[in-house]
Short mmCIF file of C-alpha atoms in Angstrom, two decimals:
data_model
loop_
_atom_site.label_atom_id
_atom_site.label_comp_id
_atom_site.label_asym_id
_atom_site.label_seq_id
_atom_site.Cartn_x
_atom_site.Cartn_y
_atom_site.Cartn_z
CA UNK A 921 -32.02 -62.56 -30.65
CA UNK A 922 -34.91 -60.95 -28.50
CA UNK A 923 -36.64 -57.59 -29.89
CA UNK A 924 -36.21 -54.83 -26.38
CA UNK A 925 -38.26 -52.56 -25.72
CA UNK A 926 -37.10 -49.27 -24.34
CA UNK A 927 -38.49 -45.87 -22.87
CA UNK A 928 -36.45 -43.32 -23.13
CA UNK A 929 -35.63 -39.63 -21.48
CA UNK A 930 -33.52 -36.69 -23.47
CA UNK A 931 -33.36 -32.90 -23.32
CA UNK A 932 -33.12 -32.12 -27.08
CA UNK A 933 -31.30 -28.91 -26.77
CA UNK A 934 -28.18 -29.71 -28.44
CA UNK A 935 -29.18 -32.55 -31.30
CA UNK A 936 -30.83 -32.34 -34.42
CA UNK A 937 -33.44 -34.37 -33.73
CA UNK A 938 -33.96 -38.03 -32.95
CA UNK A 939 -33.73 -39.31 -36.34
CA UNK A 940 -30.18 -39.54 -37.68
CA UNK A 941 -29.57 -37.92 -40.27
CA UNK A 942 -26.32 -38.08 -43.75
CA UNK A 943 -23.62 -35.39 -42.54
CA UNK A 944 -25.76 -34.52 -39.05
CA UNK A 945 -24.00 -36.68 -36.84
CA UNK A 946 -25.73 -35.31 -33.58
CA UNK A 947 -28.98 -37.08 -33.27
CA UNK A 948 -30.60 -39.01 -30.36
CA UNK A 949 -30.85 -42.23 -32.47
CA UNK A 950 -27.46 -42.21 -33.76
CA UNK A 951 -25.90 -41.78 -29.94
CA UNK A 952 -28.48 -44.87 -28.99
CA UNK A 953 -27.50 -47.35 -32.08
CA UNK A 954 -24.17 -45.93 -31.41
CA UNK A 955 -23.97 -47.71 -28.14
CA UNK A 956 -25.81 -50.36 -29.19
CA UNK A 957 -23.61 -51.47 -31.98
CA UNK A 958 -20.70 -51.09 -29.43
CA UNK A 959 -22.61 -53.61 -26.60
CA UNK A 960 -23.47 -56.01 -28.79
CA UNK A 961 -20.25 -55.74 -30.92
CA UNK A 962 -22.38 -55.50 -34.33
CA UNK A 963 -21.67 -53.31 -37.63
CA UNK A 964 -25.17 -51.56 -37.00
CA UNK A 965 -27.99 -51.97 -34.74
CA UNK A 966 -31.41 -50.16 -35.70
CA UNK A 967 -33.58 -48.42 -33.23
CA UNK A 968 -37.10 -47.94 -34.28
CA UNK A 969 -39.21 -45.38 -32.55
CA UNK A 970 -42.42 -44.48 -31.64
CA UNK A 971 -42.20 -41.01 -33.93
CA UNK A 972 -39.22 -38.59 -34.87
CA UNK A 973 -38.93 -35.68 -32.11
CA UNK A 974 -37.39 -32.42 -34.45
CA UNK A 975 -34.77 -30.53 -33.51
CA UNK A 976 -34.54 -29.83 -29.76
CA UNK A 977 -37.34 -30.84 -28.92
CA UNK A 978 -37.23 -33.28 -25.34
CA UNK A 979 -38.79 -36.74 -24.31
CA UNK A 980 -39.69 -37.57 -20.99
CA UNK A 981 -40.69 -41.57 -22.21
CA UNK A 982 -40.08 -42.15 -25.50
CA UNK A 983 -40.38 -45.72 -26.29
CA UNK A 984 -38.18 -47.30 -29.29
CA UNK A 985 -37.27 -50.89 -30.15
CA UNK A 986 -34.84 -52.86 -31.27
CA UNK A 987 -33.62 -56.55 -31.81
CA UNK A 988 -30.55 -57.24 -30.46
CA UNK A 989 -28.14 -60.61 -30.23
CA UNK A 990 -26.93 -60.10 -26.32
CA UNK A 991 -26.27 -61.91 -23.04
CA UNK A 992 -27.23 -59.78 -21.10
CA UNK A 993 -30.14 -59.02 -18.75
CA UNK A 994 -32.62 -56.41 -19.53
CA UNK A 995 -31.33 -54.37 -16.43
CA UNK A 996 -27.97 -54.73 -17.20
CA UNK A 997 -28.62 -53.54 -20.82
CA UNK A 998 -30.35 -50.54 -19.58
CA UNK A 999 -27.40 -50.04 -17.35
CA UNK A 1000 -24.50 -50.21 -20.14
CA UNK A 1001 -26.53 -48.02 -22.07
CA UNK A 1002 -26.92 -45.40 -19.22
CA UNK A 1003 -22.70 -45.74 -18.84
CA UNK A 1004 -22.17 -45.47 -21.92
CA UNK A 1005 -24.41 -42.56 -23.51
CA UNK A 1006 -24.12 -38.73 -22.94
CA UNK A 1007 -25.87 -37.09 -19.49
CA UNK A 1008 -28.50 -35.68 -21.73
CA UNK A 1009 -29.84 -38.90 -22.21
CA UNK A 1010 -31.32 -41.56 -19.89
CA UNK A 1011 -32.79 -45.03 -20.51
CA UNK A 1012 -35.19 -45.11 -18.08
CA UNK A 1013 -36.82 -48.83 -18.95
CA UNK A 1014 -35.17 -52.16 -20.72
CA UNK A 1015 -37.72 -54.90 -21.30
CA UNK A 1016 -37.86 -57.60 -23.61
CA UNK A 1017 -40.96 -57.38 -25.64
CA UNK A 1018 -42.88 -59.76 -27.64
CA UNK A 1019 -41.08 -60.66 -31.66
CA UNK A 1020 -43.72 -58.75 -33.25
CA UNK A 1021 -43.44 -55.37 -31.42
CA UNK A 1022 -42.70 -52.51 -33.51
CA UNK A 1023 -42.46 -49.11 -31.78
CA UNK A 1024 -44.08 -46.97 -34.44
CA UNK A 1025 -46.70 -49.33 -35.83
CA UNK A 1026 -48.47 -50.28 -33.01
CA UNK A 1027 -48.26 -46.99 -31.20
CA UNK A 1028 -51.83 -46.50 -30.76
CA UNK A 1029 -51.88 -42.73 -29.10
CA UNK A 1030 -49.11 -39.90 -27.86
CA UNK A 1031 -49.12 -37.30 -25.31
CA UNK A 1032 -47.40 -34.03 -26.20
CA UNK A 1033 -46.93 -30.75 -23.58
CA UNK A 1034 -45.88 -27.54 -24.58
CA UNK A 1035 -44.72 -25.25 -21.52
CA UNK A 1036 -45.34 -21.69 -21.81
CA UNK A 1037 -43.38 -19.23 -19.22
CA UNK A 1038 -45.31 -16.47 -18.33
CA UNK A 1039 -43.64 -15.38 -15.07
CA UNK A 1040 -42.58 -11.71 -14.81
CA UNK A 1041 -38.56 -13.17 -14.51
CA UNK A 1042 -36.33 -14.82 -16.24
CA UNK A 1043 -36.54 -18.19 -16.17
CA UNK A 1044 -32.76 -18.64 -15.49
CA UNK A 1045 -32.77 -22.89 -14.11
CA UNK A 1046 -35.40 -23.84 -16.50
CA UNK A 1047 -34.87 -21.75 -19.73
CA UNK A 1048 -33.93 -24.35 -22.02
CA UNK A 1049 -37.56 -26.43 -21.28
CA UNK A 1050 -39.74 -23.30 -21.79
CA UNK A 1051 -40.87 -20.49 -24.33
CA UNK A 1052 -41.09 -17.40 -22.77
CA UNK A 1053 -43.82 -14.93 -23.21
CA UNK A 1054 -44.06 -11.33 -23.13
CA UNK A 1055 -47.67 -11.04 -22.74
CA UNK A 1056 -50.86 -13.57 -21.09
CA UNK A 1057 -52.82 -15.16 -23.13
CA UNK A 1058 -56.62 -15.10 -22.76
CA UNK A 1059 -56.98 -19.02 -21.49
CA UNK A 1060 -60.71 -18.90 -21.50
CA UNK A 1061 -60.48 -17.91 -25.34
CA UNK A 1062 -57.62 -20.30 -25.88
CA UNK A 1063 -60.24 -23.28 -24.53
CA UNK A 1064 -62.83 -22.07 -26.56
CA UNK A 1065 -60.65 -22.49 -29.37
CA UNK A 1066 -59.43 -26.05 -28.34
CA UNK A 1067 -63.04 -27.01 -28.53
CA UNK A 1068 -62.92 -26.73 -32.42
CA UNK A 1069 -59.56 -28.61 -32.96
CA UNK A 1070 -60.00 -31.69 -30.95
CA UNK A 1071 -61.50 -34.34 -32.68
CA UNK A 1072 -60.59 -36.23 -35.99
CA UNK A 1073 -59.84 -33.69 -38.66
CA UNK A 1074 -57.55 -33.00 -41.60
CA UNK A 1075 -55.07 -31.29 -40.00
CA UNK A 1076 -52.88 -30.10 -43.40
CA UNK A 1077 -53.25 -26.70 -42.31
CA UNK A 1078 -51.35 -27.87 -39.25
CA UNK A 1079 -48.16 -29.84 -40.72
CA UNK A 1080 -44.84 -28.56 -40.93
CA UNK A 1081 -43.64 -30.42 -44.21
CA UNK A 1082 -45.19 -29.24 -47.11
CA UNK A 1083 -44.23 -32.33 -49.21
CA UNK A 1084 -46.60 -34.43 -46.90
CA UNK A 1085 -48.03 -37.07 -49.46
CA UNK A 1086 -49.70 -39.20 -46.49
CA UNK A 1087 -53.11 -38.64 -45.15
CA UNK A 1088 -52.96 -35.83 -42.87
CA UNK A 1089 -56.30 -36.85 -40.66
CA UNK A 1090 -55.70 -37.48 -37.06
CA UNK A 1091 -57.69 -37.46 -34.01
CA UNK A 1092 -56.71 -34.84 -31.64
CA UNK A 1093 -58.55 -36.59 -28.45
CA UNK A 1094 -58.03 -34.09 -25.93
CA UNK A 1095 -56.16 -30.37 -25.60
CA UNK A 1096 -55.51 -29.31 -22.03
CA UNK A 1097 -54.63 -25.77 -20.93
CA UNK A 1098 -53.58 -24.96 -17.81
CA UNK A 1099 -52.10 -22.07 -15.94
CA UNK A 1100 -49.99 -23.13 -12.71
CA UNK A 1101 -47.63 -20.87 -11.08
CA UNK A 1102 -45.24 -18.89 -13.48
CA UNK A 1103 -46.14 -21.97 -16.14
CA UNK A 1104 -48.78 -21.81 -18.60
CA UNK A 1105 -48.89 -25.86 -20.36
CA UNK A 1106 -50.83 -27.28 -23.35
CA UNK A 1107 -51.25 -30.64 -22.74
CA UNK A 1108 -52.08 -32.81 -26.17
CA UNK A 1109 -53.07 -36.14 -26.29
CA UNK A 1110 -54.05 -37.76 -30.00
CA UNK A 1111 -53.47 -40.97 -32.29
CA UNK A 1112 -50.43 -39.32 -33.85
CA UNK A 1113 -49.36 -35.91 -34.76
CA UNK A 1114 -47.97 -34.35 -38.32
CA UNK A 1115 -44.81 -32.96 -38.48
CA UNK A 1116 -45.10 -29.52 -36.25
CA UNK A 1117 -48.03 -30.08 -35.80
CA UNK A 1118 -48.35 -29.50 -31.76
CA UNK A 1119 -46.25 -26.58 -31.92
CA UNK A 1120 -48.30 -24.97 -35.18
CA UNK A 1121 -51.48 -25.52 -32.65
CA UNK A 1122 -49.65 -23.89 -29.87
CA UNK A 1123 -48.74 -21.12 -32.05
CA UNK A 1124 -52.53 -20.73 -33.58
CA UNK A 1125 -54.03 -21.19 -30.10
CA UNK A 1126 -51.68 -17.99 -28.81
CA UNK A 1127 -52.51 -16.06 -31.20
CA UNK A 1128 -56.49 -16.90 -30.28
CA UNK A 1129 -55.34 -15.42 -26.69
CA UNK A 1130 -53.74 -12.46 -28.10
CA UNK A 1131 -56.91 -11.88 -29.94
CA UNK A 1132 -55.46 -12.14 -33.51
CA UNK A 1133 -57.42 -14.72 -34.03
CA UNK A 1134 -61.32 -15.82 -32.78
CA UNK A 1135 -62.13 -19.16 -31.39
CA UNK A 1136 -64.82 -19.25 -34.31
CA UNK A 1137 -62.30 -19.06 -37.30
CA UNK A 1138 -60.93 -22.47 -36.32
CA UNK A 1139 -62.56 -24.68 -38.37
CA UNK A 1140 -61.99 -22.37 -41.71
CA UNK A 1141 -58.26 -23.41 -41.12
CA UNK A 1142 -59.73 -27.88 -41.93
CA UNK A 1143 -61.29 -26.52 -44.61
CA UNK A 1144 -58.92 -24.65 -46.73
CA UNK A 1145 -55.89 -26.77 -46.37
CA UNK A 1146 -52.93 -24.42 -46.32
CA UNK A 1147 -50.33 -24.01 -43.45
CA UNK A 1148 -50.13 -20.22 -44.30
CA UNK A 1149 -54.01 -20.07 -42.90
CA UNK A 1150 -52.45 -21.27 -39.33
CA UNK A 1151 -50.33 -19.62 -36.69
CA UNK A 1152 -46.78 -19.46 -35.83
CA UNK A 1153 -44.83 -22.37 -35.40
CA UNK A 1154 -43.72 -21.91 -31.55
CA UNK A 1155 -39.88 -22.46 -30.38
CA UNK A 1156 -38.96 -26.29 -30.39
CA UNK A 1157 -37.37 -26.02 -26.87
CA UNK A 1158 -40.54 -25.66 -24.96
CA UNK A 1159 -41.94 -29.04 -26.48
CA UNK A 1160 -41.69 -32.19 -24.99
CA UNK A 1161 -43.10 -35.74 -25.54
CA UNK A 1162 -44.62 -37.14 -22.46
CA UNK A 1163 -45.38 -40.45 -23.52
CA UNK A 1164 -46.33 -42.71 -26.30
CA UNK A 1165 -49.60 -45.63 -25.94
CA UNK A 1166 -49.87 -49.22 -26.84
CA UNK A 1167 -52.62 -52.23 -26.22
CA UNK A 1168 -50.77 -54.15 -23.99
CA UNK A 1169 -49.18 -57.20 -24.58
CA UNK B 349 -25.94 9.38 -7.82
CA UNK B 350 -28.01 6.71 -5.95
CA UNK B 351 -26.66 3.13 -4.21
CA UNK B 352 -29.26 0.62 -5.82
CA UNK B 353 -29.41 -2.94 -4.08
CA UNK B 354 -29.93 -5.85 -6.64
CA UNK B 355 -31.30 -9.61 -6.12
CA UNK B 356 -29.69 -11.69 -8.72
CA UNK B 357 -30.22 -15.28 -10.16
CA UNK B 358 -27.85 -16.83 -12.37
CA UNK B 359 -27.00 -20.16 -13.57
CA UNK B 360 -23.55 -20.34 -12.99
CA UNK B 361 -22.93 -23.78 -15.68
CA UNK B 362 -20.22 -21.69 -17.75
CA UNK B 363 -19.07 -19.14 -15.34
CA UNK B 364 -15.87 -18.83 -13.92
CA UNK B 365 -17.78 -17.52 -10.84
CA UNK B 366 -19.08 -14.17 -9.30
CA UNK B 367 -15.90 -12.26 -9.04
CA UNK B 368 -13.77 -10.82 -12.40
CA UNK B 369 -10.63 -12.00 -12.79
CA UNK B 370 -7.64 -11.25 -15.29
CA UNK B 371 -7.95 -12.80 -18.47
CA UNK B 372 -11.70 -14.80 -18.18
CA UNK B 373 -13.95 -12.59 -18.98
CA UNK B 374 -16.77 -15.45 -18.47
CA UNK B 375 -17.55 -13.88 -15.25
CA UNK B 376 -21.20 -12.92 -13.68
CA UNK B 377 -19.72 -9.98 -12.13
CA UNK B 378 -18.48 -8.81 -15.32
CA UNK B 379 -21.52 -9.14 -17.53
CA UNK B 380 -23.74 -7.19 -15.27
CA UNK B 381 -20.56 -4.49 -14.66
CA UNK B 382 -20.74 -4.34 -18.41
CA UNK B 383 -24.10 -3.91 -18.97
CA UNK B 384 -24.40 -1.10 -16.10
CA UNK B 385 -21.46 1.00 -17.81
CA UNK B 386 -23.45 0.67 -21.01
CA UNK B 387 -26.57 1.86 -19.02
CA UNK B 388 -25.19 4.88 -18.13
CA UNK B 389 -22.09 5.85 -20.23
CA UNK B 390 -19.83 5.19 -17.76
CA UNK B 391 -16.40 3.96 -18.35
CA UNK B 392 -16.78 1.33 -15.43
CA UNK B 393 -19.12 0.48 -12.34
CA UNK B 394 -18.14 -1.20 -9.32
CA UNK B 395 -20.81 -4.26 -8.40
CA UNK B 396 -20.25 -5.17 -4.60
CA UNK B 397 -21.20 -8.59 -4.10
CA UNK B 398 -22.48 -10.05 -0.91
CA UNK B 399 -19.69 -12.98 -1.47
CA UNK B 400 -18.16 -14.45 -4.38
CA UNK B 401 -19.18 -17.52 -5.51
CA UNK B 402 -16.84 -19.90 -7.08
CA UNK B 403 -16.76 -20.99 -10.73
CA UNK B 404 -19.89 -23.34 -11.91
CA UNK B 405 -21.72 -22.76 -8.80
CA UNK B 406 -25.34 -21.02 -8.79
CA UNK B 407 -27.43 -18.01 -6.72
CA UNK B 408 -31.11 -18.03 -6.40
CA UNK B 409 -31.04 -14.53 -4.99
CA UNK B 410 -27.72 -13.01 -4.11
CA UNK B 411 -27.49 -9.20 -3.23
CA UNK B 412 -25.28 -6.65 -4.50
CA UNK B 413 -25.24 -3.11 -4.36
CA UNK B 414 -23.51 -0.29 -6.80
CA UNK B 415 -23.80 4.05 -6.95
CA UNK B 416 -25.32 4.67 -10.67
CA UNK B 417 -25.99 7.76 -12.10
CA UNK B 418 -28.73 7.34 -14.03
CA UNK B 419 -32.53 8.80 -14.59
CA UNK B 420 -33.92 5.35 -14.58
CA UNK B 421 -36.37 4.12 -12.37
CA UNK B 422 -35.46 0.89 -10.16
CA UNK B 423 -38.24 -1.08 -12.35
CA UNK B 424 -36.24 0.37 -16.03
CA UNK B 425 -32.90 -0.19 -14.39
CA UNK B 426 -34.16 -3.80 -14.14
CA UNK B 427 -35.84 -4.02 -17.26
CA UNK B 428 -33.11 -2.92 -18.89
CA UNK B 429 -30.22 -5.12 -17.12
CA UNK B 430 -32.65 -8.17 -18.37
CA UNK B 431 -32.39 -7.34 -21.77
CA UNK B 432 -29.07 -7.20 -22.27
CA UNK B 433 -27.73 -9.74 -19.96
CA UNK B 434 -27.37 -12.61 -21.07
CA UNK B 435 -30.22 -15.61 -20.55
CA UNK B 436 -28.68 -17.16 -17.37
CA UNK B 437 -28.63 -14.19 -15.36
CA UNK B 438 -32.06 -12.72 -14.08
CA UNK B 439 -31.89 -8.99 -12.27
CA UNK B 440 -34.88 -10.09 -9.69
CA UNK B 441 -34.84 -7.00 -8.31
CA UNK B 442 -33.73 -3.69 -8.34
CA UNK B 443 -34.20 -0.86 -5.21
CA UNK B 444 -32.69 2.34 -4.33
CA UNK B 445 -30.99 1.26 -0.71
CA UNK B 446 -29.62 4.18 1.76
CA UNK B 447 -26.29 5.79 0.81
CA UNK B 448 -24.47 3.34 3.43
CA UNK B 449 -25.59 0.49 2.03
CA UNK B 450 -22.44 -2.61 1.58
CA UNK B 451 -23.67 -5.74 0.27
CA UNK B 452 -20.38 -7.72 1.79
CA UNK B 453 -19.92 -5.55 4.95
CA UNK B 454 -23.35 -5.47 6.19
CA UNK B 455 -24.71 -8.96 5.31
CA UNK B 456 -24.86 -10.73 8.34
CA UNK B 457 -26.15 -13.86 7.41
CA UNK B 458 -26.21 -16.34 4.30
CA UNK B 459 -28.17 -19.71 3.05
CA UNK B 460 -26.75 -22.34 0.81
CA UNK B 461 -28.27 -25.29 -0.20
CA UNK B 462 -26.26 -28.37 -1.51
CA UNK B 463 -28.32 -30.63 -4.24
CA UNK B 464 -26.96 -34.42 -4.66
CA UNK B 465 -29.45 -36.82 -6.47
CA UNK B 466 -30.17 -40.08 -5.24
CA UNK B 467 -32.81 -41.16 -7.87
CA UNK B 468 -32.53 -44.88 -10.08
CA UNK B 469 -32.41 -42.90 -13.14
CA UNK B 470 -30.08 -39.94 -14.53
CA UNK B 471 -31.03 -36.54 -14.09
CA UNK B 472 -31.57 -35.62 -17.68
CA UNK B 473 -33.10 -32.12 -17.02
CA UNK B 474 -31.70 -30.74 -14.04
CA UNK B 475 -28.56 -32.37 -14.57
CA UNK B 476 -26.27 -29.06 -14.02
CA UNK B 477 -27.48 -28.25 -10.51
CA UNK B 478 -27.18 -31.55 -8.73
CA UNK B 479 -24.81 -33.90 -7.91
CA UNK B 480 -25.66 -37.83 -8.56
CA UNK B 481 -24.83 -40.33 -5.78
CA UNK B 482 -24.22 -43.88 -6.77
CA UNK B 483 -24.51 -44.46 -3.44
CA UNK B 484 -27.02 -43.26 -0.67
CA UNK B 485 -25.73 -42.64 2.70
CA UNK B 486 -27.00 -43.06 6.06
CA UNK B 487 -29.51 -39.81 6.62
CA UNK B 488 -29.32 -40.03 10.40
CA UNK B 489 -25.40 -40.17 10.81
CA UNK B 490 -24.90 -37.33 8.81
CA UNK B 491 -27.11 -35.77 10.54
CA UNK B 492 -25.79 -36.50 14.01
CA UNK B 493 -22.67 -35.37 12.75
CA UNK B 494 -23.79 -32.26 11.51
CA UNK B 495 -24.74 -31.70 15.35
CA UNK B 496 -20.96 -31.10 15.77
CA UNK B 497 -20.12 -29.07 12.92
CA UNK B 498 -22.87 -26.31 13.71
CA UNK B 499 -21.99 -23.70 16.47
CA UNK B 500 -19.27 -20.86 16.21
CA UNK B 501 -15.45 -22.96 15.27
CA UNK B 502 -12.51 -22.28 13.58
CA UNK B 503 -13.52 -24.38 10.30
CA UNK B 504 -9.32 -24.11 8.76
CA UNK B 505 -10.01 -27.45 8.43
CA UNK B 506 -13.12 -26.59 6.02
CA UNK B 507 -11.25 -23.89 4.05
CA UNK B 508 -10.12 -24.42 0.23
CA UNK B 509 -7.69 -21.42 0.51
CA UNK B 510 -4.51 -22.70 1.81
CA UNK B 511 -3.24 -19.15 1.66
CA UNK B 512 -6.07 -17.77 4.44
CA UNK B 513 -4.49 -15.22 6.55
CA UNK B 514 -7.93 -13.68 7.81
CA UNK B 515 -9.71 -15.00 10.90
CA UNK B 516 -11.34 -18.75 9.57
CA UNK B 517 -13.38 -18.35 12.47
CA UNK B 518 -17.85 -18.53 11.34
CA UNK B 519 -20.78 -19.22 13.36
CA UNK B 520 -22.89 -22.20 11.53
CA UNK B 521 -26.32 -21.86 12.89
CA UNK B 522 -28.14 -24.93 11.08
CA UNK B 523 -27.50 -27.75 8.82
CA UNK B 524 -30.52 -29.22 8.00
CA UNK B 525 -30.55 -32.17 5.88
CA UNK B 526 -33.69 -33.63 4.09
CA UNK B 527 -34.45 -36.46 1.86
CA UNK B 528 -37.14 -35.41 -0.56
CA UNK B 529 -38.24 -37.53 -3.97
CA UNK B 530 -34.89 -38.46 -5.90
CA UNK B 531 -33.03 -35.37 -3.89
CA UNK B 532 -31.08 -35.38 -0.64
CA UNK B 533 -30.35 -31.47 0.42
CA UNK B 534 -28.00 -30.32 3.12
CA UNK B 535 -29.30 -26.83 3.76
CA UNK B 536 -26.70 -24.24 5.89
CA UNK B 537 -27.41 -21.09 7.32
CA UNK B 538 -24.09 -19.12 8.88
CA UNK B 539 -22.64 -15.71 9.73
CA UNK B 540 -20.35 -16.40 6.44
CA UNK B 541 -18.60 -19.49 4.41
CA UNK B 542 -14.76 -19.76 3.80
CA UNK B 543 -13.97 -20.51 0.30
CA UNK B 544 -15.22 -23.79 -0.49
CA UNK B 545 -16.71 -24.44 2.92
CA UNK B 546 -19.73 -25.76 1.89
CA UNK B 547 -18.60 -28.10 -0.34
CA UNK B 548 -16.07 -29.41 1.77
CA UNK B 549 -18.65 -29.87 5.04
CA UNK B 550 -21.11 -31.55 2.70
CA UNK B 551 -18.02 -34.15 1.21
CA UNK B 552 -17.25 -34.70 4.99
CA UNK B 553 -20.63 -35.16 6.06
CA UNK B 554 -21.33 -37.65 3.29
CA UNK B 555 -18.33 -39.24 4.44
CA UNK B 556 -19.85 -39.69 7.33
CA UNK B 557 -22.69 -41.10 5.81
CA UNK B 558 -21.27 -43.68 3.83
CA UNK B 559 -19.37 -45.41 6.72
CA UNK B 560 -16.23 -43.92 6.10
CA UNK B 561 -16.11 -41.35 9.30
CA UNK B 562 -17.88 -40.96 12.43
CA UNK B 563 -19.75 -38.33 13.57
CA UNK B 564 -17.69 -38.63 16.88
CA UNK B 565 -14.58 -37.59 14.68
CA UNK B 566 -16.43 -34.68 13.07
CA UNK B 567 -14.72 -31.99 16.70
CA UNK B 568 -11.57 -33.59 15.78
CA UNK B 569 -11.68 -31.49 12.29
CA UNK B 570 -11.57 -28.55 14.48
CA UNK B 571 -8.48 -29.07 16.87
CA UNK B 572 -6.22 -29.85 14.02
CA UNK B 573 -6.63 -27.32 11.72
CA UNK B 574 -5.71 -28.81 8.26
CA UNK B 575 -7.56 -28.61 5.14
CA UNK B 576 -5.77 -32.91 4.44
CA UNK B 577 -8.11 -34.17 7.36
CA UNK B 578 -11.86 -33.24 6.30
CA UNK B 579 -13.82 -34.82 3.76
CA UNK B 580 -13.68 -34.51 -0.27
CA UNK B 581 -14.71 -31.03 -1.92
CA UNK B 582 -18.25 -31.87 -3.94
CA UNK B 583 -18.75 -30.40 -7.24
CA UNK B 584 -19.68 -27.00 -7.82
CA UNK B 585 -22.73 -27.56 -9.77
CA UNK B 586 -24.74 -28.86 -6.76
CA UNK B 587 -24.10 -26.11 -4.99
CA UNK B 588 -26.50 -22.85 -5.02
CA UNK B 589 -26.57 -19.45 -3.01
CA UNK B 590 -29.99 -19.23 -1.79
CA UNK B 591 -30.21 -16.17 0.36
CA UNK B 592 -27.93 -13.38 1.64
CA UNK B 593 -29.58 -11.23 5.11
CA UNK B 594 -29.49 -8.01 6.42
CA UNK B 595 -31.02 -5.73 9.15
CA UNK B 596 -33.98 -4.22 7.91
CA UNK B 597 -32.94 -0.24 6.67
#
């Protein structure tokens, strides 16, 4: 029984999420232990990940884990598993790792873009990847803004469930805008993010370039700790995990 | 009453292609002849397309022309085709052309590009407008072959209507084929295409390229004028209109 390590590619459009869920049956994790269970001829495999993606949100390399009791080589795993599971998702990397490895515990730091399309057409080829806005943000006010949510903060104000009993600090390390082409991308990288949280910062950091908002009023949204305080939670389908960090080993 | 010339994009994924047809209404012809009627009361409008394009396969910019009577301007007309057309169909632009103007009679000239993917990994996010290729063929046969096929021939051979009573004579100018990343493109410029004649030259030519032909056999195709001797007919969803000409007027 080895413990696999494997990064992972899906456009979220059509699934509820990664995590599977009672009566949802359309969830990346269910279609991967799925296959799993089927390839190793068990009742139930589980596949740990790095973090729970919502609701059509997409993964360029998400890692996950799992043990599993097979013959087969890593590559030939990887290749059942690409046979096997739907077009919209890819196993891009089999590997075995060491016993200990545990996708979510030791992830040490995640990298999170949000694509913005501010071209003056359609975005016909690309739609489902993108959130499409009607009118440019300021950027220059946007990474003023930034400035005053990177760093380690309690980010309640910025978390999507309410119930949240867990500490909501985190370290935002690093939020980087960019304009290219018709594209306009906000490029996160942190130790771990709350529930909505990226796309609640997207939404808050829009509404700074719209000029709802000043760069200034950021850090009154750490203090009081309510998620009314912050900005609209952007669309899901112009989210996408870009990768997830460990120390190697 | 003015003759407007449109540029249209459109995903064609769950299109039964360009043209209208009896009983499927899932047609790109018939959302935009819809939404033009609405535009200006009109019982019906005619859309003349440059070509048709068959079902599941895509346009970056094909032309089109059609007499309106409306008060719009060309920049409203376009605004307002974009919001009520569904999200895979972009109006790219919309001009007032002279009164003459034919999209099919006077286009003298057309681009299509065939997409086949030749990466490791699957295509999760541009997985409806390429073809994947377990297999990768040999770049500089097909292109020797594609040295025969250009020039002015009777392409029959190359023709998915069986029931073609019109001339199946065309004038290919270029095939240019290119290897770029995890893509492989066979790019044609011609007079005009016979239904299904790019996907049946770029089956052939891969053919060709996998061993299976030579390009010495590729005149052959010509002489004997049945559809049974050329190559396989690719999938639509590789396939994309890229460019219909005209003379300048």
């Amino acid at each position: 029984m080895n413990n696999y390590k494997f990064t992972i590619s899906y456009d979220g459009s059509r699934y509820y999420g990664w995590e599977h869920q009672p009566g949802k049956d359309l969830t990346i994790q269910g279609k991967i232990e799925t296959v799993l269970a089927r390839m190793t001829g068990s009742d139930s495999v589980d596949v740990i990940s790095a973090g729970r993606t919502d609701a059509g949100v997409h993964a360029l390399a998400l890692t996950a884990n799992a043990r599993l009791n097979t013959d087969l080589s890593p590559q030939q795993i990887r290749d059942y598993m690409n046979r096997y599971l739907p077009e919209d998702i890819c196993i891009r990397d089999v590997r075995i790792a060491s016993d200990k490895f545990h996708a979510r515990y030791n992830c040490i730091g995640k990298t999170y873009r949000y694509t913005c399309y501010i071209g003056q057409l359609k975005p016909v080829f690309d739609r489902k990847y993108v959130y499409v806005l009607d009118k440019m943000p300021d950027v220059e006010k946007m990474r003023e803004a930034a400035g005053y949510l990177t760093g380690k903060h309690d980010f309640a104000s910025f978390c999507g469930n309410v119930h949240m009993k867990k500490s909501t600090v985190r370290t935002l390390d690093t939020i980087d805008i960019r304009v290219s082409g018709d594209y306009l991308t906000f490029t996160y990288h942190g130790d771990g993010f709350l529930r909505s949280m990226v796309r609640i910062l997207t939404g808050t950091l829009l509404e700074v370039g719209w000029g709802k908002r000043t760069p200034e009023s950021m850090p009154s949204l750490f203090h009081e700790k309510r998620r009314a305080l912050a900005g609209f939670t952007v669309p899901a389908k112009g989210l996408c995990l870009i990768q997830d960090d460990y120390n190697r080993g």
